[in-house]
mmCIF file of C-alpha atoms in Angstrom:
data_model
loop_
_atom_site.group_PDB
_atom_site.id
_atom_site.type_symbol
_atom_site.label_atom_id
_atom_site.label_comp_id
_atom_site.label_asym_id
_atom_site.label_seq_id
_atom_site.Cartn_x
_atom_site.Cartn_y
_atom_site.Cartn_z
ATOM 1 C CA UNK A 1 92.836 70.539 76.135
ATOM 2 C CA UNK A 2 94.600 67.280 75.320
ATOM 3 C CA UNK A 3 98.361 67.195 75.732
ATOM 4 C CA UNK A 4 100.365 65.451 72.990
ATOM 5 C CA UNK A 5 102.862 62.684 73.716
ATOM 6 C CA UNK A 6 105.741 64.840 72.563
ATOM 7 C CA UNK A 7 106.418 68.373 71.339
ATOM 8 C CA UNK A 8 107.804 69.336 67.937
ATOM 9 C CA UNK A 9 110.574 71.935 67.587
ATOM 10 C CA UNK A 10 107.962 74.558 66.726
ATOM 11 C CA UNK A 11 105.868 73.737 69.782
ATOM 12 C CA UNK A 12 108.929 74.005 71.999
ATOM 13 C CA UNK A 13 110.005 77.223 70.314
ATOM 14 C CA UNK A 14 106.616 78.821 71.057
ATOM 15 C CA UNK A 15 107.019 77.913 74.721
ATOM 16 C CA UNK A 16 110.643 78.893 75.151
ATOM 17 C CA UNK A 17 109.843 82.241 76.798
ATOM 18 C CA UNK A 18 107.429 80.677 79.275
ATOM 19 C CA UNK A 19 109.933 77.902 79.919
ATOM 20 C CA UNK A 20 112.627 80.457 80.719
ATOM 21 C CA UNK A 21 110.197 82.244 83.032
ATOM 22 C CA UNK A 22 109.126 79.041 84.805
ATOM 23 C CA UNK A 23 105.577 79.714 83.673
ATOM 24 C CA UNK A 24 104.651 76.395 82.052
ATOM 25 C CA UNK A 25 102.240 73.814 83.421
ATOM 26 C CA UNK A 26 103.949 70.698 84.864
ATOM 27 C CA UNK A 27 102.900 68.659 81.811
ATOM 28 C CA UNK A 28 104.219 71.227 79.316
ATOM 29 C CA UNK A 29 107.379 71.542 81.356
ATOM 30 C CA UNK A 30 107.965 67.799 81.103
ATOM 31 C CA UNK A 31 107.381 67.770 77.346
ATOM 32 C CA UNK A 32 109.725 70.715 76.737
ATOM 33 C CA UNK A 33 112.424 69.094 78.874
ATOM 34 C CA UNK A 34 112.087 65.809 77.045
ATOM 35 C CA UNK A 35 112.414 67.574 73.693
ATOM 36 C CA UNK A 36 115.466 69.533 74.789
ATOM 37 C CA UNK A 37 117.146 66.276 75.786
ATOM 38 C CA UNK A 38 116.854 64.835 72.288
ATOM 39 C CA UNK A 39 117.049 67.927 70.027
ATOM 40 C CA UNK A 40 120.484 69.514 69.955
ATOM 41 C CA UNK A 41 119.373 72.565 67.918
ATOM 42 C CA UNK A 42 116.542 73.494 70.315
ATOM 43 C CA UNK A 43 118.837 72.743 73.263
ATOM 44 C CA UNK A 44 121.470 75.082 71.822
ATOM 45 C CA UNK A 45 118.904 77.880 71.346
ATOM 46 C CA UNK A 46 117.565 77.347 74.838
ATOM 47 C CA UNK A 47 121.041 77.432 76.408
ATOM 48 C CA UNK A 48 121.788 80.674 74.569
ATOM 49 C CA UNK A 49 118.536 82.365 75.630
ATOM 50 C CA UNK A 50 118.866 81.163 79.201
ATOM 51 C CA UNK A 51 122.445 82.371 79.489
ATOM 52 C CA UNK A 52 121.537 85.705 77.903
ATOM 53 C CA UNK A 53 118.621 86.305 80.283
ATOM 54 C CA UNK A 54 120.810 85.390 83.270
ATOM 55 C CA UNK A 55 123.441 87.830 81.993
ATOM 56 C CA UNK A 56 120.929 90.661 81.605
ATOM 57 C CA UNK A 57 119.476 89.977 85.048
ATOM 58 C CA UNK A 58 122.922 89.956 86.647
ATOM 59 C CA UNK A 59 123.906 93.281 85.041
ATOM 60 C CA UNK A 60 120.622 94.948 85.998
ATOM 61 C CA UNK A 61 120.836 93.741 89.583
ATOM 62 C CA UNK A 62 124.474 94.737 90.059
ATOM 63 C CA UNK A 63 123.923 98.427 89.431
ATOM 64 C CA UNK A 64 125.506 99.248 92.786
ATOM 65 C CA UNK A 65 123.404 101.653 94.806
ATOM 66 C CA UNK A 66 125.273 104.694 96.203
ATOM 67 C CA UNK A 67 126.220 103.974 99.827
ATOM 68 C CA UNK A 68 124.599 107.147 101.135
ATOM 69 C CA UNK A 69 121.316 106.881 99.214
ATOM 70 C CA UNK A 70 119.274 105.530 102.126
ATOM 71 C CA UNK A 71 120.697 108.231 104.374
ATOM 72 C CA UNK A 72 119.796 110.960 101.856
ATOM 73 C CA UNK A 73 116.267 109.625 101.442
ATOM 74 C CA UNK A 74 115.808 109.272 105.209
ATOM 75 C CA UNK A 75 116.937 112.851 105.651
ATOM 76 C CA UNK A 76 114.447 113.976 102.986
ATOM 77 C CA UNK A 77 111.648 112.119 104.769
ATOM 78 C CA UNK A 78 112.616 113.638 108.117
ATOM 79 C CA UNK A 79 112.403 117.124 106.618
ATOM 80 C CA UNK A 80 108.985 116.252 105.181
ATOM 81 C CA UNK A 81 107.864 114.915 108.553
ATOM 82 C CA UNK A 82 108.993 118.050 110.384
ATOM 83 C CA UNK A 83 107.326 120.305 107.813
ATOM 84 C CA UNK A 84 104.094 118.337 108.301
ATOM 85 C CA UNK A 85 104.197 118.813 112.056
ATOM 86 C CA UNK A 86 104.638 122.591 111.886
ATOM 87 C CA UNK B 1 102.307 91.669 126.750
ATOM 88 C CA UNK B 2 102.177 94.679 124.437
ATOM 89 C CA UNK B 3 101.701 93.913 120.746
ATOM 90 C CA UNK B 4 104.882 94.538 118.739
ATOM 91 C CA UNK B 5 104.959 97.761 116.753
ATOM 92 C CA UNK B 6 104.773 97.435 112.970
ATOM 93 C CA UNK B 7 108.045 98.205 111.163
ATOM 94 C CA UNK B 8 108.666 101.840 110.275
ATOM 95 C CA UNK B 9 108.543 103.142 106.713
ATOM 96 C CA UNK B 10 112.311 103.714 106.763
ATOM 97 C CA UNK B 11 113.095 100.155 107.806
ATOM 98 C CA UNK B 12 110.765 98.651 105.190
ATOM 99 C CA UNK B 13 112.245 100.904 102.511
ATOM 100 C CA UNK B 14 115.784 100.058 103.588
ATOM 101 C CA UNK B 15 115.136 96.364 102.948
ATOM 102 C CA UNK B 16 114.123 96.876 99.326
ATOM 103 C CA UNK B 17 116.064 100.006 98.362
ATOM 104 C CA UNK B 18 118.800 98.235 96.446
ATOM 105 C CA UNK B 19 116.276 96.454 94.201
ATOM 106 C CA UNK B 20 114.261 99.654 93.856
ATOM 107 C CA UNK B 21 117.422 101.474 92.737
ATOM 108 C CA UNK B 22 118.151 98.814 90.081
ATOM 109 C CA UNK B 23 114.596 99.167 88.913
ATOM 110 C CA UNK B 24 114.813 102.965 88.765
ATOM 111 C CA UNK B 25 118.083 102.722 86.803
ATOM 112 C CA UNK B 26 116.483 100.483 84.186
ATOM 113 C CA UNK B 27 113.397 102.657 83.931
ATOM 114 C CA UNK B 28 115.320 105.886 83.459
ATOM 115 C CA UNK B 29 118.491 104.584 81.799
ATOM 116 C CA UNK B 30 120.881 106.536 84.019
ATOM 117 C CA UNK B 31 121.846 106.827 87.662
ATOM 118 C CA UNK B 32 121.124 110.505 88.128
ATOM 119 C CA UNK B 33 117.509 110.308 86.943
ATOM 120 C CA UNK B 34 117.138 107.046 88.869
ATOM 121 C CA UNK B 35 117.993 108.781 92.146
ATOM 122 C CA UNK B 36 115.544 111.599 91.431
ATOM 123 C CA UNK B 37 112.819 109.093 90.608
ATOM 124 C CA UNK B 38 113.534 107.060 93.722
ATOM 125 C CA UNK B 39 113.437 110.147 95.945
ATOM 126 C CA UNK B 40 110.116 111.215 94.407
ATOM 127 C CA UNK B 41 108.665 107.761 94.936
ATOM 128 C CA UNK B 42 109.966 107.524 98.510
ATOM 129 C CA UNK B 43 108.416 110.876 99.384
ATOM 130 C CA UNK B 44 105.102 109.960 97.832
ATOM 131 C CA UNK B 45 105.070 106.553 99.533
ATOM 132 C CA UNK B 46 105.954 108.146 102.883
ATOM 133 C CA UNK B 47 103.007 110.540 102.576
ATOM 134 C CA UNK B 48 100.706 107.632 101.714
ATOM 135 C CA UNK B 49 102.114 105.183 104.254
ATOM 136 C CA UNK B 50 98.875 105.197 106.267
ATOM 137 C CA UNK B 51 97.214 103.449 103.282
ATOM 138 C CA UNK B 52 99.686 100.552 103.477
ATOM 139 C CA UNK B 53 98.391 97.546 105.387
ATOM 140 C CA UNK B 54 101.078 96.200 107.752
ATOM 141 C CA UNK B 55 101.975 92.592 107.018
ATOM 142 C CA UNK B 56 101.162 92.857 103.307
ATOM 143 C CA UNK B 57 103.709 93.081 100.501
ATOM 144 C CA UNK B 58 105.541 96.391 100.981
ATOM 145 C CA UNK B 59 107.774 95.834 97.970
ATOM 146 C CA UNK B 60 104.821 95.405 95.584
ATOM 147 C CA UNK B 61 103.142 98.456 97.153
ATOM 148 C CA UNK B 62 106.246 100.598 96.791
ATOM 149 C CA UNK B 63 107.066 99.386 93.260
ATOM 150 C CA UNK B 64 103.556 100.356 92.200
ATOM 151 C CA UNK B 65 104.184 103.887 93.466
ATOM 152 C CA UNK B 66 107.622 103.949 91.827
ATOM 153 C CA UNK B 67 106.139 102.864 88.502
ATOM 154 C CA UNK B 68 103.378 105.462 88.706
ATOM 155 C CA UNK B 69 105.932 108.183 89.499
ATOM 156 C CA UNK B 70 107.917 107.081 86.476
ATOM 157 C CA UNK B 71 104.843 107.203 84.220
ATOM 158 C CA UNK B 72 104.059 110.739 85.421
ATOM 159 C CA UNK B 73 107.602 111.994 84.909
ATOM 160 C CA UNK B 74 107.701 110.383 81.485
ATOM 161 C CA UNK B 75 104.417 112.034 80.491
ATOM 162 C CA UNK B 76 105.603 115.426 81.724
ATOM 163 C CA UNK B 77 108.881 115.238 79.859
ATOM 164 C CA UNK B 78 107.236 114.219 76.561
ATOM 165 C CA UNK B 79 108.213 111.239 74.457
ATOM 166 C CA UNK B 80 111.820 110.185 74.334
ATOM 167 C CA UNK B 81 113.602 109.621 71.033
ATOM 168 C CA UNK B 82 114.309 105.979 70.323
ATOM 169 C CA UNK B 83 117.706 105.143 68.969
ATOM 170 C CA UNK B 84 116.837 101.710 67.603
ATOM 171 C CA UNK B 85 114.024 100.648 65.306
ATOM 172 C CA UNK B 86 112.521 97.923 67.421
ATOM 173 C CA UNK B 87 109.638 96.738 65.292
ATOM 174 C CA UNK B 88 111.321 94.052 63.262
ATOM 175 C CA UNK B 89 113.249 92.292 66.013
ATOM 176 C CA UNK B 90 112.944 88.573 65.314
ATOM 177 C CA UNK B 91 112.880 85.638 67.699
ATOM 178 C CA UNK B 92 116.376 84.528 68.728
ATOM 179 C CA UNK B 93 117.733 87.793 67.306
ATOM 180 C CA UNK B 94 120.985 87.708 69.250
ATOM 181 C CA UNK B 95 121.451 83.982 68.701
ATOM 182 C CA UNK B 96 121.308 84.574 64.951
ATOM 183 C CA UNK B 97 123.538 87.665 64.963
ATOM 184 C CA UNK B 98 126.201 86.049 67.121
ATOM 185 C CA UNK B 99 126.136 82.926 64.938
ATOM 186 C CA UNK B 100 126.513 85.052 61.794
ATOM 187 C CA UNK B 101 129.429 86.861 63.401
ATOM 188 C CA UNK B 102 131.111 83.497 63.998
ATOM 189 C CA UNK B 103 130.944 83.815 67.772
ATOM 190 C CA UNK B 104 129.547 80.307 68.244
ATOM 191 C CA UNK B 105 132.685 78.727 66.804
ATOM 192 C CA UNK B 106 134.856 77.292 69.532
ATOM 193 C CA UNK B 107 132.690 78.863 72.233
ATOM 194 C CA UNK B 108 130.380 76.947 74.572
ATOM 195 C CA UNK B 109 128.517 80.011 75.787
ATOM 196 C CA UNK B 110 128.462 82.871 73.244
ATOM 197 C CA UNK B 111 125.691 84.723 75.110
ATOM 198 C CA UNK B 112 127.794 84.879 78.218
ATOM 199 C CA UNK B 113 130.800 85.959 76.162
ATOM 200 C CA UNK B 114 128.915 88.984 74.786
ATOM 201 C CA UNK B 115 127.322 89.861 78.125
ATOM 202 C CA UNK B 116 130.669 89.701 79.928
ATOM 203 C CA UNK B 117 131.865 92.545 77.709
ATOM 204 C CA UNK B 118 128.856 94.754 78.365
ATOM 205 C CA UNK B 119 128.625 97.133 81.293
ATOM 206 C CA UNK B 120 125.641 97.517 83.597
ATOM 207 C CA UNK B 121 125.187 101.013 82.108
ATOM 208 C CA UNK B 122 124.965 99.613 78.583
ATOM 209 C CA UNK B 123 122.362 97.063 79.641
ATOM 210 C CA UNK B 124 120.408 99.761 81.502
ATOM 211 C CA UNK B 125 120.424 101.976 78.428
ATOM 212 C CA UNK B 126 119.221 99.064 76.265
ATOM 213 C CA UNK B 127 116.238 98.520 78.558
ATOM 214 C CA UNK B 128 115.607 102.270 78.702
ATOM 215 C CA UNK B 129 115.425 102.329 74.871
ATOM 216 C CA UNK B 130 112.387 100.020 74.878
ATOM 217 C CA UNK B 131 108.975 101.576 74.340
ATOM 218 C CA UNK B 132 107.424 102.558 77.673
ATOM 219 C CA UNK B 133 104.957 99.682 78.199
ATOM 220 C CA UNK B 134 107.632 97.088 77.389
ATOM 221 C CA UNK B 135 110.344 98.795 79.406
ATOM 222 C CA UNK B 136 108.308 98.738 82.613
ATOM 223 C CA UNK B 137 107.454 95.053 82.304
ATOM 224 C CA UNK B 138 111.055 94.111 81.440
ATOM 225 C CA UNK B 139 112.379 96.193 84.320
ATOM 226 C CA UNK B 140 110.136 94.570 86.914
ATOM 227 C CA UNK B 141 111.039 91.155 85.564
ATOM 228 C CA UNK B 142 114.800 91.623 85.311
ATOM 229 C CA UNK B 143 115.445 93.939 88.250
ATOM 230 C CA UNK B 144 113.444 91.936 90.745
ATOM 231 C CA UNK B 145 112.894 88.456 89.251
ATOM 232 C CA UNK B 146 109.157 89.051 89.403
ATOM 233 C CA UNK B 147 106.800 86.391 88.077
ATOM 234 C CA UNK B 148 104.123 87.261 85.496
ATOM 235 C CA UNK B 149 101.555 87.313 88.312
ATOM 236 C CA UNK B 150 103.610 89.693 90.475
ATOM 237 C CA UNK B 151 104.241 92.082 87.561
ATOM 238 C CA UNK B 152 100.513 91.993 86.735
ATOM 239 C CA UNK B 153 99.679 92.927 90.335
ATOM 240 C CA UNK B 154 102.081 95.880 90.367
ATOM 241 C CA UNK B 155 100.865 97.200 87.010
ATOM 242 C CA UNK B 156 97.210 96.302 87.506
ATOM 243 C CA UNK B 157 96.939 94.508 84.174
ATOM 244 C CA UNK B 158 96.101 90.931 83.093
ATOM 245 C CA UNK B 159 98.768 88.213 83.329
ATOM 246 C CA UNK B 160 98.361 87.551 79.590
ATOM 247 C CA UNK B 161 99.331 91.161 78.848
ATOM 248 C CA UNK B 162 102.467 90.777 80.966
ATOM 249 C CA UNK B 163 103.368 87.547 79.193
ATOM 250 C CA UNK B 164 103.013 88.972 75.673
ATOM 251 C CA UNK B 165 104.809 92.225 76.550
ATOM 252 C CA UNK B 166 107.644 90.364 78.181
ATOM 253 C CA UNK B 167 108.065 88.093 75.176
ATOM 254 C CA UNK B 168 108.194 91.077 72.837
ATOM 255 C CA UNK B 169 110.457 93.059 75.110
ATOM 256 C CA UNK B 170 112.907 90.160 75.163
ATOM 257 C CA UNK B 171 113.183 90.304 71.373
ATOM 258 C CA UNK B 172 113.488 94.081 71.272
ATOM 259 C CA UNK B 173 116.032 94.054 74.048
ATOM 260 C CA UNK B 174 118.216 91.644 72.092
ATOM 261 C CA UNK B 175 118.180 93.993 69.133
ATOM 262 C CA UNK B 176 119.101 96.950 71.358
ATOM 263 C CA UNK B 177 121.915 95.017 73.010
ATOM 264 C CA UNK B 178 123.363 93.944 69.675
ATOM 265 C CA UNK B 179 123.198 97.501 68.371
ATOM 266 C CA UNK B 180 125.047 98.760 71.467
ATOM 267 C CA UNK B 181 127.596 95.931 71.209
ATOM 268 C CA UNK B 182 128.267 96.834 67.572
ATOM 269 C CA UNK B 183 128.509 100.594 68.162
ATOM 270 C CA UNK B 184 130.769 100.226 71.184
ATOM 271 C CA UNK B 185 133.197 97.937 69.347
ATOM 272 C CA UNK B 186 132.409 94.823 71.399
ATOM 273 C CA UNK B 187 131.349 92.834 68.325
ATOM 274 C CA UNK B 188 134.467 93.912 66.418
ATOM 275 C CA UNK B 189 136.704 92.980 69.327
ATOM 276 C CA UNK B 190 135.112 89.542 69.749
ATOM 277 C CA UNK B 191 135.080 88.845 66.016
ATOM 278 C CA UNK B 192 138.750 89.733 65.686
ATOM 279 C CA UNK B 193 139.569 87.358 68.520
ATOM 280 C CA UNK B 194 137.539 84.372 67.388
ATOM 281 C CA UNK B 195 139.220 81.090 66.623
ATOM 282 C CA UNK B 196 139.249 80.386 62.842
ATOM 283 C CA UNK B 197 137.120 77.370 61.825
#
């Protein structure tokens, strides 16, 4: 597949998800970056999506596990282990 | 010198439990069901621990069991009602809605503004409202920063399937989040506060 010299807005738009997920080839990555440097509309959309995904990730990962969860699970496993030995 | 003993199941689980809990919360949509799911998965993994090869990726192995447990529980409980019609979610859904609501005016980071108002519970419930196959992919991606390849390995499906599901789930998730933000008054609060043009 030949790679063009530059990407259009549509070509960047189609790759935005993969760009956010760091799943582009090095050449595509370069072309998307170059486009985002010169196209304020695409750059604005990218910044929004990137910030949104970071926000979702942060909320999901800050769910705050109950302090005693490991202890409760360990106790459950110990009971299972003892039952298996009987 | 004696060879060192491989780590115990408990110690391996302890290292990944926090991430596994986040994942269970997103899959089930609430903390209570998440704990039940996690306990089920831990018990099943403990019983099958002799099939785990020491030195390989315990997290991927455990997440596979967790996901399978979730699928089984979901099947047993029947299908869950969906609160949002997710089919017509467009690309950049939230970008467009926030722009229409005037939230881009005088704000450098409108996405962050909306997300700062949302609770972890609201985000969990948005992910939990996604159709099953999209929810699982989104959960693995968001709860554990997994790459397409890692998600594909856990789910045993092609990387291309992960990519397309993740792209669709992103759109659907934006629609869910906006719906929650509207219903909970977040949009109204932010709109009332915005700086006039």
